[in-house]
Coordinates of C-alpha atoms and ligand atoms in Angstrom, one line a residue:
M1 CA -14.0 72.0 25.0
S2 CA -16.1 75.2 24.7
R3 CA -19.8 75.0 24.1
K4 CA -21.7 77.9 22.6
P5 CA -23.9 79.5 25.3
F6 CA -27.6 79.0 24.8
V7 CA -30.5 81.0 26.0
A8 CA -34.1 80.1 25.2
G9 CA -37.3 82.0 26.2
N10 CA -40.2 79.7 27.0
W11 CA -43.2 82.1 26.8
K12 CA -45.6 79.4 28.0
M13 CA -49.3 80.3 27.5
N14 CA -48.7 84.0 27.1
K15 CA -49.2 86.7 24.5
T16 CA -51.5 87.2 21.6
V17 CA -50.0 87.5 18.1
E18 CA -50.0 91.3 18.4
E19 CA -48.3 91.3 21.8
A20 CA -45.8 88.7 20.6
R21 CA -44.9 90.8 17.5
Q22 CA -44.5 93.9 19.7
L23 CA -42.1 92.1 22.2
V24 CA -40.0 90.7 19.4
A25 CA -39.9 94.0 17.5
E26 CA -38.6 95.7 20.7
M27 CA -36.0 93.0 21.4
M28 CA -34.8 92.4 17.8
P29 CA -32.2 95.2 17.4
E30 CA -30.1 94.1 20.4
L31 CA -31.0 90.4 20.2
T32 CA -29.7 90.0 16.7
E33 CA -26.4 91.6 17.7
I34 CA -25.4 89.1 20.4
S35 CA -24.2 86.4 18.0
T36 CA -21.9 84.6 20.5
V37 CA -25.0 83.2 22.2
E38 CA -27.5 80.8 20.6
R39 CA -30.8 82.6 21.1
V40 CA -34.2 80.9 20.8
L41 CA -37.7 82.1 21.2
C42 CA -40.5 79.7 22.0
P43 CA -43.9 81.4 21.7
P44 CA -47.3 79.6 21.8
F45 CA -48.3 77.9 18.5
T46 CA -50.6 80.7 17.5
S47 CA -47.8 83.2 17.3
I48 CA -45.2 81.0 15.6
L49 CA -46.1 82.0 12.1
A50 CA -45.9 85.7 12.9
I51 CA -42.6 85.4 14.8
S52 CA -41.2 83.1 12.1
A53 CA -41.6 85.9 9.6
M54 CA -39.8 88.3 11.9
V55 CA -36.8 86.1 12.7
T56 CA -36.3 84.5 9.2
G57 CA -32.9 85.6 7.9
T58 CA -31.5 86.3 11.4
E59 CA -29.7 83.8 13.6
I60 CA -32.5 83.9 16.1
G61 CA -34.0 80.4 16.5
L62 CA -37.6 79.6 16.9
G63 CA -39.0 76.7 19.0
A64 CA -42.3 75.1 19.9
Q65 CA -43.2 74.3 23.5
N66 CA -44.5 70.8 22.7
M67 CA -45.5 68.5 19.9
H68 CA -47.0 65.0 19.3
W69 CA -44.9 62.1 18.2
E70 CA -47.2 60.7 15.5
E71 CA -46.7 62.0 11.9
K72 CA -50.4 62.7 11.4
G73 CA -53.9 61.5 12.0
A74 CA -56.9 61.7 14.3
F75 CA -55.3 63.4 17.3
T76 CA -57.5 66.4 17.9
G77 CA -55.7 69.4 19.3
E78 CA -52.2 68.1 18.6
V79 CA -49.5 69.3 16.3
A80 CA -47.2 66.9 14.3
P81 CA -43.4 67.1 14.2
N82 CA -43.2 68.0 10.5
M83 CA -45.8 70.8 11.1
V84 CA -43.5 72.2 13.8
R85 CA -40.5 71.8 11.5
E86 CA -42.1 74.0 8.9
F87 CA -41.4 77.0 11.1
C88 CA -39.1 75.9 13.9
N89 CA -35.7 74.4 14.4
Y90 CA -36.2 73.7 18.1
V91 CA -38.8 72.0 20.3
I92 CA -39.1 72.0 24.1
L93 CA -40.0 68.5 25.3
G94 CA -40.9 67.1 28.8
H95 CA -41.4 70.4 30.5
S96 CA -42.5 69.8 34.1
E97 CA -45.8 71.7 33.4
R98 CA -46.5 69.1 30.6
R99 CA -45.6 66.3 33.0
L100 CA -47.7 67.8 35.9
Y101 CA -50.8 69.0 34.1
F102 CA -51.0 67.0 30.9
G103 CA -49.8 63.5 31.8
E104 CA -46.4 63.7 30.0
T105 CA -44.3 60.7 31.0
D106 CA -40.7 59.6 30.4
E107 CA -42.1 57.2 27.8
S108 CA -43.9 59.9 25.8
V109 CA -40.9 62.2 26.1
A110 CA -38.8 59.4 24.5
K111 CA -41.2 59.0 21.6
K112 CA -41.4 62.7 21.0
L113 CA -37.6 62.9 21.1
A114 CA -37.2 60.2 18.5
A115 CA -39.8 62.0 16.3
A116 CA -38.0 65.3 16.7
F117 CA -34.7 63.9 15.5
K118 CA -36.5 62.3 12.6
V119 CA -37.6 65.7 11.2
G120 CA -34.4 67.5 12.2
L121 CA -35.7 69.5 15.2
V122 CA -33.2 70.2 18.0
P123 CA -35.0 69.1 21.2
I124 CA -34.6 71.0 24.5
V125 CA -35.4 68.3 27.0
C126 CA -36.5 69.3 30.5
V127 CA -35.7 67.3 33.6
G128 CA -36.0 68.2 37.3
E129 CA -37.3 67.0 40.6
T130 CA -40.3 68.2 42.6
L131 CA -40.0 69.8 46.0
E132 CA -41.2 66.6 47.7
E133 CA -38.5 64.6 45.8
N134 CA -35.9 67.2 46.6
E135 CA -36.7 67.2 50.3
A136 CA -36.6 63.4 50.3
G137 CA -33.1 63.4 48.9
R138 CA -34.3 61.8 45.6
T139 CA -33.0 64.4 43.1
E140 CA -30.3 62.2 41.7
E141 CA -32.5 59.2 41.4
V142 CA -35.3 61.2 39.7
V143 CA -33.1 63.1 37.2
T144 CA -31.2 60.0 36.3
R145 CA -34.4 58.1 35.6
Q146 CA -35.8 61.0 33.5
L147 CA -32.6 61.1 31.4
R148 CA -32.2 57.3 31.0
E149 CA -35.8 56.7 30.0
G150 CA -36.5 60.0 28.3
L151 CA -33.4 59.8 26.1
S152 CA -33.6 56.1 25.5
L153 CA -34.6 56.5 21.8
V154 CA -32.2 59.2 20.9
P155 CA -30.0 58.2 17.9
K156 CA -26.5 57.9 19.3
E157 CA -24.8 59.6 16.4
E158 CA -27.0 62.7 16.8
A159 CA -27.0 63.0 20.6
D160 CA -24.4 65.8 20.5
K161 CA -27.2 68.1 19.2
L162 CA -29.3 67.6 22.4
V163 CA -30.0 70.5 24.7
I164 CA -30.9 69.5 28.3
A165 CA -32.5 71.9 30.8
Y166 CA -32.3 71.2 34.5
E167 CA -35.4 72.8 35.9
P168 CA -36.1 71.9 39.5
V169 CA -39.9 72.1 39.7
W170 CA -40.0 74.0 42.9
A171 CA -37.9 76.8 41.4
I172 CA -40.2 77.4 38.4
G173 CA -42.2 80.6 38.5
T174 CA -41.8 80.8 42.3
G175 CA -39.0 83.4 42.5
R176 CA -37.2 80.7 44.5
A177 CA -34.3 79.9 42.2
A178 CA -32.1 77.0 43.1
N179 CA -28.8 78.1 44.6
V180 CA -26.0 78.2 42.1
E181 CA -24.0 75.5 43.9
D182 CA -26.9 73.1 44.0
A183 CA -27.8 73.6 40.3
S184 CA -24.1 73.2 39.3
R185 CA -23.8 70.1 41.4
V186 CA -26.8 68.4 39.8
I187 CA -25.7 69.4 36.3
G188 CA -22.0 68.6 36.8
G189 CA -22.4 65.7 39.2
V190 CA -25.5 63.9 38.0
I191 CA -26.6 65.0 34.5
R192 CA -23.2 65.2 32.8
P193 CA -22.0 61.8 34.1
V194 CA -25.3 60.1 33.0
L195 CA -25.0 61.7 29.5
A196 CA -21.4 60.5 29.3
D197 CA -22.4 57.0 30.3
M198 CA -25.2 56.9 27.7
F199 CA -23.5 58.6 24.8
G200 CA -19.7 58.6 25.5
A201 CA -17.5 61.4 26.9
A202 CA -16.8 63.1 23.6
T203 CA -20.6 63.5 22.9
E204 CA -21.4 64.6 26.4
E205 CA -18.8 67.4 26.0
S206 CA -20.8 68.8 23.1
I207 CA -24.2 68.7 24.8
R208 CA -25.4 72.0 26.2
V209 CA -27.0 71.7 29.7
L210 CA -29.0 74.7 30.8
Y211 CA -30.5 75.8 34.2
G212 CA -34.1 77.0 34.4
G213 CA -36.2 78.2 37.3
S214 CA -36.6 81.9 38.3
V215 CA -33.7 83.1 36.2
K216 CA -33.7 86.9 35.9
G217 CA -31.5 89.6 34.5
S218 CA -30.2 90.1 38.0
N219 CA -29.1 86.6 38.8
A220 CA -28.3 85.0 35.4
A221 CA -24.6 85.8 35.4
E222 CA -24.1 83.8 38.6
Y223 CA -25.4 80.6 37.0
F224 CA -23.7 81.2 33.6
R225 CA -20.3 81.6 35.3
E226 CA -20.5 78.0 36.4
P227 CA -18.5 75.8 33.9
A228 CA -21.2 73.1 34.1
I229 CA -24.0 75.4 33.1
D230 CA -24.2 76.5 29.5
G231 CA -27.1 78.9 29.6
G232 CA -30.7 79.1 30.6
L233 CA -34.3 78.2 29.8
I234 CA -36.2 81.3 30.8
G235 CA -39.9 81.5 31.6
G236 CA -41.3 84.7 33.2
A237 CA -38.3 86.9 32.5
S238 CA -38.4 86.0 28.7
L239 CA -41.7 88.0 28.5
K240 CA -39.9 91.2 29.5
K241 CA -37.6 92.8 27.0
D242 CA -35.1 94.3 29.4
D243 CA -34.8 91.2 31.6
F244 CA -34.4 88.8 28.6
L245 CA -31.8 91.0 26.9
A246 CA -29.9 91.2 30.2
I247 CA -29.9 87.4 30.5
V248 CA -28.6 87.0 26.9
R249 CA -25.9 89.6 27.6
A250 CA -24.9 87.7 30.8
A251 CA -24.5 84.6 28.7
A252 CA -22.4 86.4 26.1
E253 CA -20.0 87.3 28.8
T254 CA -19.1 83.7 29.3
A255 CA -18.7 83.0 25.5
Ligands
LIG301 P1 -39.5 80.8 35.3 O1 -38.3 81.4 34.6 O2 -40.8 81.6 35.1 O3 -39.3 80.3 36.7 O4 -39.9 79.4 34.4 C1 -38.8 78.5 34.1 C2 -39.3 77.6 33.1 O5 -40.2 76.8 33.4 C3 -38.8 77.7 31.7 O6 -39.1 76.6 31.0

């Protein structure tokens, strides 16, 4: 079973529209060429319209970094699933920064996931343990709970479309990437068996599982060579043209 490698850039809260346009314009010529990799850009909401105009007609995907689960209504500051779907085909859900700073829970992740499938968005679901949980030997327990509860409302017949990102919280933005063996062991030994148990082995084989946390152009290939790891969810390095392109190229080598 071969899964198409997947690389998404999570820009987080960075770049004005003008800066966003400039970065994408610089990356476009090479990024459009590497068609063996599923490439997704996730800018802040304010830049989505501008970037949508640039990637329309290419195979480069566009994703939001969050959304609400309700269809519409009095939810000041929130963005509804069908509003995201107007411009995007992907949405990042359950990122650890949303869990840590904005009260995201497995329960809200589950509702958002159900809403994403309803409008036809491909969710990129983030799971991962904190440093404290890691040091207490609780990685397996935490990641298993995040998957079982977070994915509890996913329609079984569409579960093959899921993209999961394993992002150990202590490896995000710290320069302290998880070592390749540990990441591979959690993905291959915990995440994949839970997915197989929830959705069946055939579906699990179709689900892409990414690693995220301090991935750079210089270390990406080591992760992507692991059979259990299908690509990366990239933060800081996705804001730099050379780094991001090097990461996509590294993924292409495994295709
Ligand atoms: P960094 O690549 O900056 O560590 O961030 C990873 C991440 O959180 C992507 O969602």
